[in-house]
Each structure stands twice: as structure tokens, then as C-alpha cells.
Short mmCIF file of C-alpha atoms in Angstrom, two decimals:
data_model
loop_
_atom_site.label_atom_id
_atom_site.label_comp_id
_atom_site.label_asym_id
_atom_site.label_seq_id
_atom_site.Cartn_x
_atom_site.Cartn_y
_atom_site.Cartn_z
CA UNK Q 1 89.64 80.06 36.35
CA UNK Q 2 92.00 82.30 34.19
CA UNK Q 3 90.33 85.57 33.34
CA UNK Q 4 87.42 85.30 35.51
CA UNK Q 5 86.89 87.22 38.85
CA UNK Q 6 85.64 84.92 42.18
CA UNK Q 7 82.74 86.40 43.64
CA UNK Q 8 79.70 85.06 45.56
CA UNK Q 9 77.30 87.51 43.95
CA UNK Q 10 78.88 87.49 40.31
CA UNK Q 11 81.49 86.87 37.59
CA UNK Q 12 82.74 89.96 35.90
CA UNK Q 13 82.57 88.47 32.20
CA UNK Q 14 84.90 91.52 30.65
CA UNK Q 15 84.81 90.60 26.59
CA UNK Q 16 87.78 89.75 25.09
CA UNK Q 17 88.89 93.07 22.81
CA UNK Q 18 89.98 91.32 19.78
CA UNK Q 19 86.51 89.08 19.86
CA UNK Q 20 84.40 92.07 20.27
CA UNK Q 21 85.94 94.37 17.94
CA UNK Q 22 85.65 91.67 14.93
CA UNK Q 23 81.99 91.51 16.01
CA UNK Q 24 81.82 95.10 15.98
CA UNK Q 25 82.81 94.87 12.25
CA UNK Q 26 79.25 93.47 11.11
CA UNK Q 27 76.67 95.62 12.22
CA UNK Q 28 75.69 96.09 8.62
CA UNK Q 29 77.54 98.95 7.16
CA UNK Q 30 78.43 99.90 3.26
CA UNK Q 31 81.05 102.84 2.92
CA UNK Q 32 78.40 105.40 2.17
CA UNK Q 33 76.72 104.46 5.37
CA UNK Q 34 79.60 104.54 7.27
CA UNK Q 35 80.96 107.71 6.12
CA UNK Q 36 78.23 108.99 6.68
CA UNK Q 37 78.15 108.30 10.52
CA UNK Q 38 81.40 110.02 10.43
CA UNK Q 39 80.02 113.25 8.45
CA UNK Q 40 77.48 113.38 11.50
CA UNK Q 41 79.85 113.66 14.05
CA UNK Q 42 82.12 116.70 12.23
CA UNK Q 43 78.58 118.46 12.04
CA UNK Q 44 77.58 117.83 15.57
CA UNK Q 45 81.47 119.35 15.98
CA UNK Q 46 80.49 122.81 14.20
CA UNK Q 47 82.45 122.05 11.11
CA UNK Q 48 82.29 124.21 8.52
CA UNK Q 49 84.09 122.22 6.05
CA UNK Q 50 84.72 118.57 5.71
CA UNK Q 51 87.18 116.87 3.74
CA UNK Q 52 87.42 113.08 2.12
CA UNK Q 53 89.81 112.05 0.46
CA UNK Q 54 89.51 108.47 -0.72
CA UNK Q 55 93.34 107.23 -2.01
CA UNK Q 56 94.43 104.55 -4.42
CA UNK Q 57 97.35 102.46 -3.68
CA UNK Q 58 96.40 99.34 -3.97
CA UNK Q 59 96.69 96.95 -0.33
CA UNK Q 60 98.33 100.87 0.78
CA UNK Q 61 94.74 102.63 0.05
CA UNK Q 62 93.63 104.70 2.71
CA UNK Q 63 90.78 107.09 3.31
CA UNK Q 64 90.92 110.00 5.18
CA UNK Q 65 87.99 112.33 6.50
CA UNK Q 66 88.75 115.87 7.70
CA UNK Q 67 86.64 118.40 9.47
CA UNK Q 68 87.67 122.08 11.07
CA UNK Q 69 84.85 121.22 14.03
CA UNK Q 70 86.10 122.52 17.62
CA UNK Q 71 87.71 119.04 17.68
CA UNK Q 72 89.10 117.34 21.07
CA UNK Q 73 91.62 117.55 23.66
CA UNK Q 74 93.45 114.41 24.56
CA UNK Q 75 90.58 113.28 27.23
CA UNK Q 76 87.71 113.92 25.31
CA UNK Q 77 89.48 111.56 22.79
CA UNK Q 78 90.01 108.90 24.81
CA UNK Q 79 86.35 109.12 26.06
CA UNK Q 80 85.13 109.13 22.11
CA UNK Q 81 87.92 106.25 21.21
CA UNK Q 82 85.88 103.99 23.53
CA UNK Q 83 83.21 101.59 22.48
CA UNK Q 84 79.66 102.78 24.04
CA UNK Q 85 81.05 106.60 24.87
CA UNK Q 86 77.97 108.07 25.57
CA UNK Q 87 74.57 105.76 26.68
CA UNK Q 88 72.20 106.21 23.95
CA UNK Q 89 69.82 107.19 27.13
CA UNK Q 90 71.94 110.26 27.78
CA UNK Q 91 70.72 113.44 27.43
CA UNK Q 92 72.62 115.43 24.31
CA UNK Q 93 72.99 118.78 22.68
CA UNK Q 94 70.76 120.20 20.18
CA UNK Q 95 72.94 119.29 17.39
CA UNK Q 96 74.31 116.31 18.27
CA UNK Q 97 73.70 113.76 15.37
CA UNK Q 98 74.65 110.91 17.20
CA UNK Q 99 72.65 108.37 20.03
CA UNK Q 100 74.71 105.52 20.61
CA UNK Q 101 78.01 106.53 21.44
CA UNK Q 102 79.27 103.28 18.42
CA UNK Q 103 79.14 105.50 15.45
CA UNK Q 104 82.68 106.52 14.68
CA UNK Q 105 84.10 102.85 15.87
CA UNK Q 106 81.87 101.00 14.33
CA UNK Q 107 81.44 102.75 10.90
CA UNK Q 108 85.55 102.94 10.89
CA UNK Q 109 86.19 99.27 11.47
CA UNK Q 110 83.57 98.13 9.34
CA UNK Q 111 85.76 99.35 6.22
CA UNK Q 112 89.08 99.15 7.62
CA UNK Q 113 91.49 97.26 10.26
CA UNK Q 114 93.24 100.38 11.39
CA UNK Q 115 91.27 103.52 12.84
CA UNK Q 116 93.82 106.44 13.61
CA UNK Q 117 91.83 109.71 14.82
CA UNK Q 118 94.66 112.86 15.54
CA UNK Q 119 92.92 116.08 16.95
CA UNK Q 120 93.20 119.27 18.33
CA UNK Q 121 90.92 122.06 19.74
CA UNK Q 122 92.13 125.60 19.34
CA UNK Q 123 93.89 125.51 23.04
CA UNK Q 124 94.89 121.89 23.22
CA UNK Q 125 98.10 120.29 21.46
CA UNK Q 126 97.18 117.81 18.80
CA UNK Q 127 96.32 113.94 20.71
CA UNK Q 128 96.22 110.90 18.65
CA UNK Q 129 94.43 107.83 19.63
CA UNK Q 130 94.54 104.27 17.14
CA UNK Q 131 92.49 101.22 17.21
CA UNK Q 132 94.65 98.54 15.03
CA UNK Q 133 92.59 95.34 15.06
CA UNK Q 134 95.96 93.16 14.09
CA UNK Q 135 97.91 94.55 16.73
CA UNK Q 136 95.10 93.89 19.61
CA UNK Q 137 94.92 90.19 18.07
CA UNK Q 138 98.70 89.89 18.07
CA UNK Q 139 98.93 90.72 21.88
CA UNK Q 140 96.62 87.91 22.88
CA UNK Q 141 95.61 89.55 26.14
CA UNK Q 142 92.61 90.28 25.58
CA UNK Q 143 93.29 93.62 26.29
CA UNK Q 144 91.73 96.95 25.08
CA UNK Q 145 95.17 98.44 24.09
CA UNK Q 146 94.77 102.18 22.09
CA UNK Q 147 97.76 103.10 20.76
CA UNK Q 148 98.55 106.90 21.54
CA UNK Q 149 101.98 107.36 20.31
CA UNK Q 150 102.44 110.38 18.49
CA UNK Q 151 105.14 108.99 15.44
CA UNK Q 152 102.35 106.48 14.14
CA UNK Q 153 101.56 108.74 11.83
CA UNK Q 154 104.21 110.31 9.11
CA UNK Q 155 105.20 113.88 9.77
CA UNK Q 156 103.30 114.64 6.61
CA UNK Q 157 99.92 113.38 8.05
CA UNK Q 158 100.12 115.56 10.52
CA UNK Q 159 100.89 119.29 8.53
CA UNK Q 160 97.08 117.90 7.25
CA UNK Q 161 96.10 119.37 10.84
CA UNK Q 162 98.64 121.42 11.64
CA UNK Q 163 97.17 124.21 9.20
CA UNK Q 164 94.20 124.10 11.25
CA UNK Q 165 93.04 126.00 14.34
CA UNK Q 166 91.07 123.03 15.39
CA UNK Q 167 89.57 120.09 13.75
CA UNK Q 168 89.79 116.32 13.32
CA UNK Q 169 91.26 114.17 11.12
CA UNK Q 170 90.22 110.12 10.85
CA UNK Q 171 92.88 107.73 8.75
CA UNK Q 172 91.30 104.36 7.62
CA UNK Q 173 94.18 102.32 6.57
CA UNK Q 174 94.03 98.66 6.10
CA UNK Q 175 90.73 98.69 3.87
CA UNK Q 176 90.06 94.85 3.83
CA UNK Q 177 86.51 95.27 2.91
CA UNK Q 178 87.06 97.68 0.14
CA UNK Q 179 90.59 96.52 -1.25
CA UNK Q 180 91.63 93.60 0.01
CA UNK Q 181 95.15 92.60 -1.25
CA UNK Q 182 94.66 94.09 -4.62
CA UNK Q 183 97.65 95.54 -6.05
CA UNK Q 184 98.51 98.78 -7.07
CA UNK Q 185 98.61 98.09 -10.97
CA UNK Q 186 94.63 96.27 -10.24
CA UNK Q 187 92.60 98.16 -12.61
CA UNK Q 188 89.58 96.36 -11.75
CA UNK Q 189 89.88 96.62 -8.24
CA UNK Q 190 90.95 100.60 -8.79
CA UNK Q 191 87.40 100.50 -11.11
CA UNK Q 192 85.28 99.52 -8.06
CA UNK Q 193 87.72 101.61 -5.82
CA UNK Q 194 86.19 104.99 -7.90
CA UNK Q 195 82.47 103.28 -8.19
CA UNK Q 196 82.38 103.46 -4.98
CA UNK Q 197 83.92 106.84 -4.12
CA UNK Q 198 80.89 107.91 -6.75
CA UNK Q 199 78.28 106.39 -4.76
CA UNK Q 200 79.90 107.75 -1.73
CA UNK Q 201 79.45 110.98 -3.20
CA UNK Q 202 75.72 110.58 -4.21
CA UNK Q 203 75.06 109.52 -0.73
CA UNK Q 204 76.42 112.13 1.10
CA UNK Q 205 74.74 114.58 -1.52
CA UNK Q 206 71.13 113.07 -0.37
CA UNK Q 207 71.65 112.54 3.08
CA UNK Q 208 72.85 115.94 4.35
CA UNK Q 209 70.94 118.15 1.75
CA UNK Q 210 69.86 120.29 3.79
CA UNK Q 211 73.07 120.65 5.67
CA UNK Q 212 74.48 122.00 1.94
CA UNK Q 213 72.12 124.39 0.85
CA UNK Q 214 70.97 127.57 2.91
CA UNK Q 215 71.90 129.72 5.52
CA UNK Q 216 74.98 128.25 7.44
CA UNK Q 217 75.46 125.79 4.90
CA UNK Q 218 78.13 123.49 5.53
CA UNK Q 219 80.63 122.15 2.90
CA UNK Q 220 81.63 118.29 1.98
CA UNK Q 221 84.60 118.37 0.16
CA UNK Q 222 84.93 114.98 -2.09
CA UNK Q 223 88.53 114.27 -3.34
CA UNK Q 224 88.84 117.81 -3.67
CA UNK Q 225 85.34 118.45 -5.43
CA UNK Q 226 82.65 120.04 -3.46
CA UNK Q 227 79.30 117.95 -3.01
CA UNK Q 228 76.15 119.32 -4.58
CA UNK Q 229 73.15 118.67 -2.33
CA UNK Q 230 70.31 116.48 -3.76
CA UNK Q 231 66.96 117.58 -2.99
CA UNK Q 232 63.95 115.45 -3.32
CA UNK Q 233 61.21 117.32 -3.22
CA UNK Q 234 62.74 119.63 -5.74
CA UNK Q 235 61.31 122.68 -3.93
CA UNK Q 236 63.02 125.03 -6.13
CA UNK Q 237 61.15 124.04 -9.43
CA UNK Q 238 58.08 125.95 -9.97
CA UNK Q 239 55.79 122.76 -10.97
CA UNK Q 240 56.70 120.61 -7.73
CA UNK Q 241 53.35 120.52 -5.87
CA UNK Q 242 53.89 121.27 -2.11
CA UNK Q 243 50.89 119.89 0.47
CA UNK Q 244 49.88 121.21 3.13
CA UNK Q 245 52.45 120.18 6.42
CA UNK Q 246 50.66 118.50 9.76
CA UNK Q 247 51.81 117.78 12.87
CA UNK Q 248 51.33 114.44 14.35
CA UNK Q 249 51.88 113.27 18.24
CA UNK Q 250 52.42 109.87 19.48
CA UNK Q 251 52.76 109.72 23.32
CA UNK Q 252 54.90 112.81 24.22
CA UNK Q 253 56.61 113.05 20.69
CA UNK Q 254 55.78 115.96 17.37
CA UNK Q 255 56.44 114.65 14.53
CA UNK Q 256 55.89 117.38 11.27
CA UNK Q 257 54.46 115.57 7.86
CA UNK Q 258 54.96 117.52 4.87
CA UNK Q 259 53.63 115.70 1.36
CA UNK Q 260 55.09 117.03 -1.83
CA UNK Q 261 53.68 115.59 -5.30
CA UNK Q 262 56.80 115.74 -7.77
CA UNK Q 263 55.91 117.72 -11.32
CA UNK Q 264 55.45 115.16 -14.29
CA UNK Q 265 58.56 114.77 -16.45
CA UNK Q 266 56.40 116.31 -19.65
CA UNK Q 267 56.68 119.74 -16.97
CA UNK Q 268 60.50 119.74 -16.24
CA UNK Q 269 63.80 119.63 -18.29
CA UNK Q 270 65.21 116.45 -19.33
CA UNK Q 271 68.34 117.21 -16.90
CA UNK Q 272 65.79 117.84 -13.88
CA UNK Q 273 64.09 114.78 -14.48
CA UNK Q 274 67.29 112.63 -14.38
CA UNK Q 275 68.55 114.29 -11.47
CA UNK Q 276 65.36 114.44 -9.46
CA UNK Q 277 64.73 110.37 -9.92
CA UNK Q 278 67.83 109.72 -7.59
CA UNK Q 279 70.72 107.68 -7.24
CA UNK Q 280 68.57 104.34 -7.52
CA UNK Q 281 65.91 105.65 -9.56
CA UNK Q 282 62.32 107.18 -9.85
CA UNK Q 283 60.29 104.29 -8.45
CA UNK Q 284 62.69 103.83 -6.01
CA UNK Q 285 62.66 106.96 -4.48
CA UNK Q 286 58.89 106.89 -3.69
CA UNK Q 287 57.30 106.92 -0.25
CA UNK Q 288 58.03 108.62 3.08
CA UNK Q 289 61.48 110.77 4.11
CA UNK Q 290 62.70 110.50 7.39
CA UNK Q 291 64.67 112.99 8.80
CA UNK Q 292 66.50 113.43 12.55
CA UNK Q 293 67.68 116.88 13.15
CA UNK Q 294 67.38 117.53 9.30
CA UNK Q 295 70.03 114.53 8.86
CA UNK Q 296 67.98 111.93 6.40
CA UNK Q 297 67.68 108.44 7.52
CA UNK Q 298 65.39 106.95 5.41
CA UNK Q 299 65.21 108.24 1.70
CA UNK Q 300 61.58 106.56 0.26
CA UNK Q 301 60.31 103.66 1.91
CA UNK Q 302 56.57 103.10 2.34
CA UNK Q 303 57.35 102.20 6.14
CA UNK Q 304 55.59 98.99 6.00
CA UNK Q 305 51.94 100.73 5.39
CA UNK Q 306 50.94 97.90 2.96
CA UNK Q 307 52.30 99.80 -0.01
CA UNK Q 308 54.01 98.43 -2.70
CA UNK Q 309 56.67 100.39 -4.95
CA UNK Q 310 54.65 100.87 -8.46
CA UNK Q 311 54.88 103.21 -10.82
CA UNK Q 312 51.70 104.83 -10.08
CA UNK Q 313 53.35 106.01 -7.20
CA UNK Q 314 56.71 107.58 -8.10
CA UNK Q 315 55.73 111.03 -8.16
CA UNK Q 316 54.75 110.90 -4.10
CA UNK Q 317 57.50 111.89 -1.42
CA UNK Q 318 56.58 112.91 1.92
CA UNK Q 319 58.85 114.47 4.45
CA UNK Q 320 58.77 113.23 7.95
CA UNK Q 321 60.76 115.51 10.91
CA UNK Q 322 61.66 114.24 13.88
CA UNK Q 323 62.80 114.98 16.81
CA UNK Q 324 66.37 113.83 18.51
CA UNK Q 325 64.67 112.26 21.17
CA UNK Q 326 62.53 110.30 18.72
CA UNK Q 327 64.89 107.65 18.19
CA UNK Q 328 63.49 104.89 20.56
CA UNK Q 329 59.97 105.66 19.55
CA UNK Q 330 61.08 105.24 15.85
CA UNK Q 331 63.60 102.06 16.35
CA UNK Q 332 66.23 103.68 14.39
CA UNK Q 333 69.15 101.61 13.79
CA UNK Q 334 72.77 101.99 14.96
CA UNK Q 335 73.50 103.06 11.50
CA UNK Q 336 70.95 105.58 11.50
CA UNK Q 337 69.56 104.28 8.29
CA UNK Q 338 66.22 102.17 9.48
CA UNK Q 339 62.97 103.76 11.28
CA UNK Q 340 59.34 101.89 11.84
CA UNK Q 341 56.86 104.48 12.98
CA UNK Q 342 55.00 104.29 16.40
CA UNK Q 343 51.54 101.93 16.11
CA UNK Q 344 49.75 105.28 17.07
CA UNK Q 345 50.86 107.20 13.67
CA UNK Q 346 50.07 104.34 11.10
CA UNK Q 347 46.72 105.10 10.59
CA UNK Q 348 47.47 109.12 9.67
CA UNK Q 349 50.36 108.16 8.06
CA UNK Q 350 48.34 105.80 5.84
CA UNK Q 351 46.14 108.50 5.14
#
């Protein structure tokens, strides 16, 4: 029949790209979340700086995130532009944030209908690559058709890049989770369009803390304000009550355990106890911190230990480092913001 190859041994059963990509859409992401899966891959790039800018026009609202990373000639591109570029079972560099090889599709098309990515490294000409999600379904082929021609974008979107040596730059037009068909003059819709641009902020400002602070510190630029980092175990305040760090091993895997009891509010400033309960709040914020390659997944969660969130509690964080290769041991999630620990580590972790 139509669309299906005759073999004796097997039917290739190629998914239909308009399907698929719609499917692709509910894996589960909010826009924090999803940018930041895109933040991880500018960092596993060597950014120094990265750039959102989240724009109100109504049904015409776009975001945009910028990095200078090494960015990509017009093949890598391609290759990234696919769904599944790299097997989560392949081996990766020290840096590399990512596993599944779904992160930047997948995060993208979650919050928008129309992923254009335009890049250049510092001895390739810019290459531009789009995934429009109306066009594909328009065709009615089936087909995975990304669109590569140059004049999709307005001469103005690409002097963004063009003051670069290298970098990356993602467009999200077509926001149909965040917008919809708002107009321009919507003030409630524009209300929830900055609500969330704050809680992007906040997010980003927890999750890559560590990534903001120190020696080789990156920067996230938000709407043209730079992102303080949030730290939770407020290691710079003299009262904070560091434990003593262990290393646990499950099969082949280290995993470092550092405890930190959090000083009592009567022992801080008023401002250092408001910013140290977090952007959902003391109790909240309790339990264990999981970090990949000092990228936070998990910001307080008692893991399942048969704890329950109580105030008695609130003052307890405990920071958990794993290793990239950790991932399958720890099921994290496609959106890298889930982890169970191994059976072998619940007892010490309990402890």
C-alpha cells in the first residue's frame, strides 16, 4: 500500500513528520524548562554570554536566544536540526549538557510553531536551518522538509549575528502556547507575557548558579538585564552550616553528597531570608539537589525517601553531584528536570 515499503523480512514504518512533530510538542515542557534546555546547549558551545530576549507583539511575539559559543557550520546544523542527533548511548564531551540528542527540538516546539536556528563558526559563513510545523502540515507529504533558505529571516535578524565572530541565534516565532491569538493592545495576555519572562528569569538564576558565579563565570543576559545566580545553600553567609561531603558508589558510578543546614531567619537579614527561601518558597525548597555537570536538575525534592515536605524540615538542603554518565542510573528525564536514585543509594541517602 501507499507509503509502505514490500519486503519479506519487514515494513519500513517511516513516521509521518507532521504527526511526530505535534507529538514531539508534549513531552512536558513550561518555558523555563525549555529555555533552559536551550541555555545548556550554548554552554556545552563555550559561550561566554547568552542573550534572551523575550518580545511583545501580540500573535507577532517572538523569543529569541543568543549565545557567542563556537557555533556550527552548515553540516553540523543539519545534523543538530534533526530529531534524535546524537543516541543518548553515545559517548560525549566533558561539557556537554545534553544526552538525548531532542533537547533543542523539543524544548523549541513545545512553545512555538516555528523554530529558525541561523549560525556561524568563526571560519564558516552563517547557515540557517527552520522547522515550521504549518508549513510541514500544509505539504501533506509526510515529509521531513527543513527550510534552509537564507531570506526567511529579515536582513535585520541577521546584523543580530553578523556582529559576532561565532555564535548561535534561535527565533521562536509562532508562540501558540504562550500567546495564542492575543492581540497586540491585550494587556492581560502582555501581563502573563512578563509573569512569565519573570519566572523565566528566576529559573535560569537557580538552575545554572554555579555557571554565574566564579571563575569562568558565564553570563545570561535577560531582556537586556544580567541574571543574578541563586544559591541555595547560601555558602557565602557566615551562619549557613556546611556538613561534612561523602562519596557514595552504586555499581560503577561516584556520586558526592554534601548536606548544608540553612542559618535560622532570627541569624540572617530580612532580605537574605526572602531571597534564600526561593522562587516557590522555604518549605518548598527542602530536600535533596541534584546536579549533572554542575547544571541543577532537581531543586528540593525528598526523592521519594518517605519524607514529607513540613516545616520542620525547611532548613535541610543537600547537594547531590553527578556524573554525565549517571543519567541512566538516575532516570533523568528528557527535560532534564526528574531523577530517582539507584535502589543501592536509598538507604545512605535516607541516612
Amino acid at each position: 500500500s501507499e507509503g509502505w515499503t514490500v519486503s519479506a523480512e519487514y515494513d519500513l514504518a517511516n513516521p509521518g513528520a507532521a504527526e511526530l512533530l505535534e507529538s514531539l510538542r508534549a513531552f512536558g515542557y513550561d518555558l523555563p524548562t525549555a529555555l533552559a534546555d536551550i541555555i545548556d546547549n550554548s554552554i556545552s558551545a563555550e559561550a561566554r554570554n547568552i542573550w534572551i530576549d523575550m518580545q511583545w507583539h501580540g500573535q507577532g511575539s517572538r523569543v529569541l536566544i543568543r549565545d557567542d559559543g563556537r557555533g556550527m557550520a552548515e553540516d553540523e546544523l543539519r545534523q543538530a536540526m534533526k530529531p534524535g542527533s546524537l543516541s543518548p548511548l553515545a559517548t560525549r564531551a566533558p561539557n556537554d549538557l545534553g544526552r538525548f540528542g531532542l533537547g533543542m527540538k523539543t524544548a523549541s516546539i513545545s512553545q512555538c510553531r516555528c523554530l529558525t536556528v541561523l549560525s556561524k563558526t568563526k571560519a564558516s559563513v552563517p547557515a540557517l536551518r527552520r522547522w515550521d510545523l504549518d508549513y510541514i502540515a500544509s505539504t501533506g507529504t509526510g515529509e521531513w522538509r527543513l527550510l534552509k533558505k537564507m531570506d526567511l529571516l529579515t536582513a535585520e535578524d541577521h546584523d543580530l549575528l553578523a556582529q559576532q565572530n561565532s555564535g548561535t541565534i534561535l527565533f521562536w516565532d509562532q508562540l501558540d502556547t504562550l500567546v495564542g491569538g492575543a492581540g497586540n493592545d491585550d494587556e492581560v495576555a502582555q501581563k502573563h507575557f512578563r509573569e512569565r519572562a519573570d519566572a523565566v528569569k528566576h529559573h535560569l538564576s537557580m538552575v545554572f548558579h554555579r555557571f554565574l558565579k566564579g571563575r569562568g563565570a558565564i553570563k545570561i543576559h535577560m531582556n537586556g538585564r544580567e541574571i543574578e545566580p541563586w544559591d541555595p545553600f547560601l555558602e557565602d553567609v557566615d551562619f549557613t552550616d556546611p556538613q561534612t561531603a561523602e562519596t557514595l558508589v552504586a555499581g560503577d558510578e561516584k556520586v558526592e553528597v554534601k548536606p548544608f543546614i540553612l542559618p535560622h531567619h532570627s541569624r540572617i537579614t530580612p532580605d537574605q531570608h526572602q531571597a534564600a527561601a526561593g522562587p516557590k518558597g522555604w518549605n518548598a525548597h527542602q530536600g535533596f539537589y541534584i546536579y549533572r555537570n554542575r547544571r541543577l536538575l532537581v531543586a528540593g525534592d525528598w526523592l521519594g525517601l518517605g519524607m514529607q515536605k513540613e516545616e520542620h524540615f525547611k532548613l535541610a538542603r543537600i547537594r547531590i553531584d553527578l556524573a554525565k554518565s549517571a543519567d541512566l542510573q538516575w532516570q533523568i528525564d528528557v527535560k532534564k528536570s526528574r531523577a530517582r536514585p539507584p535502589a543501592a543509594l536509598r538507604r545512605d541517602l535516607l541516612r
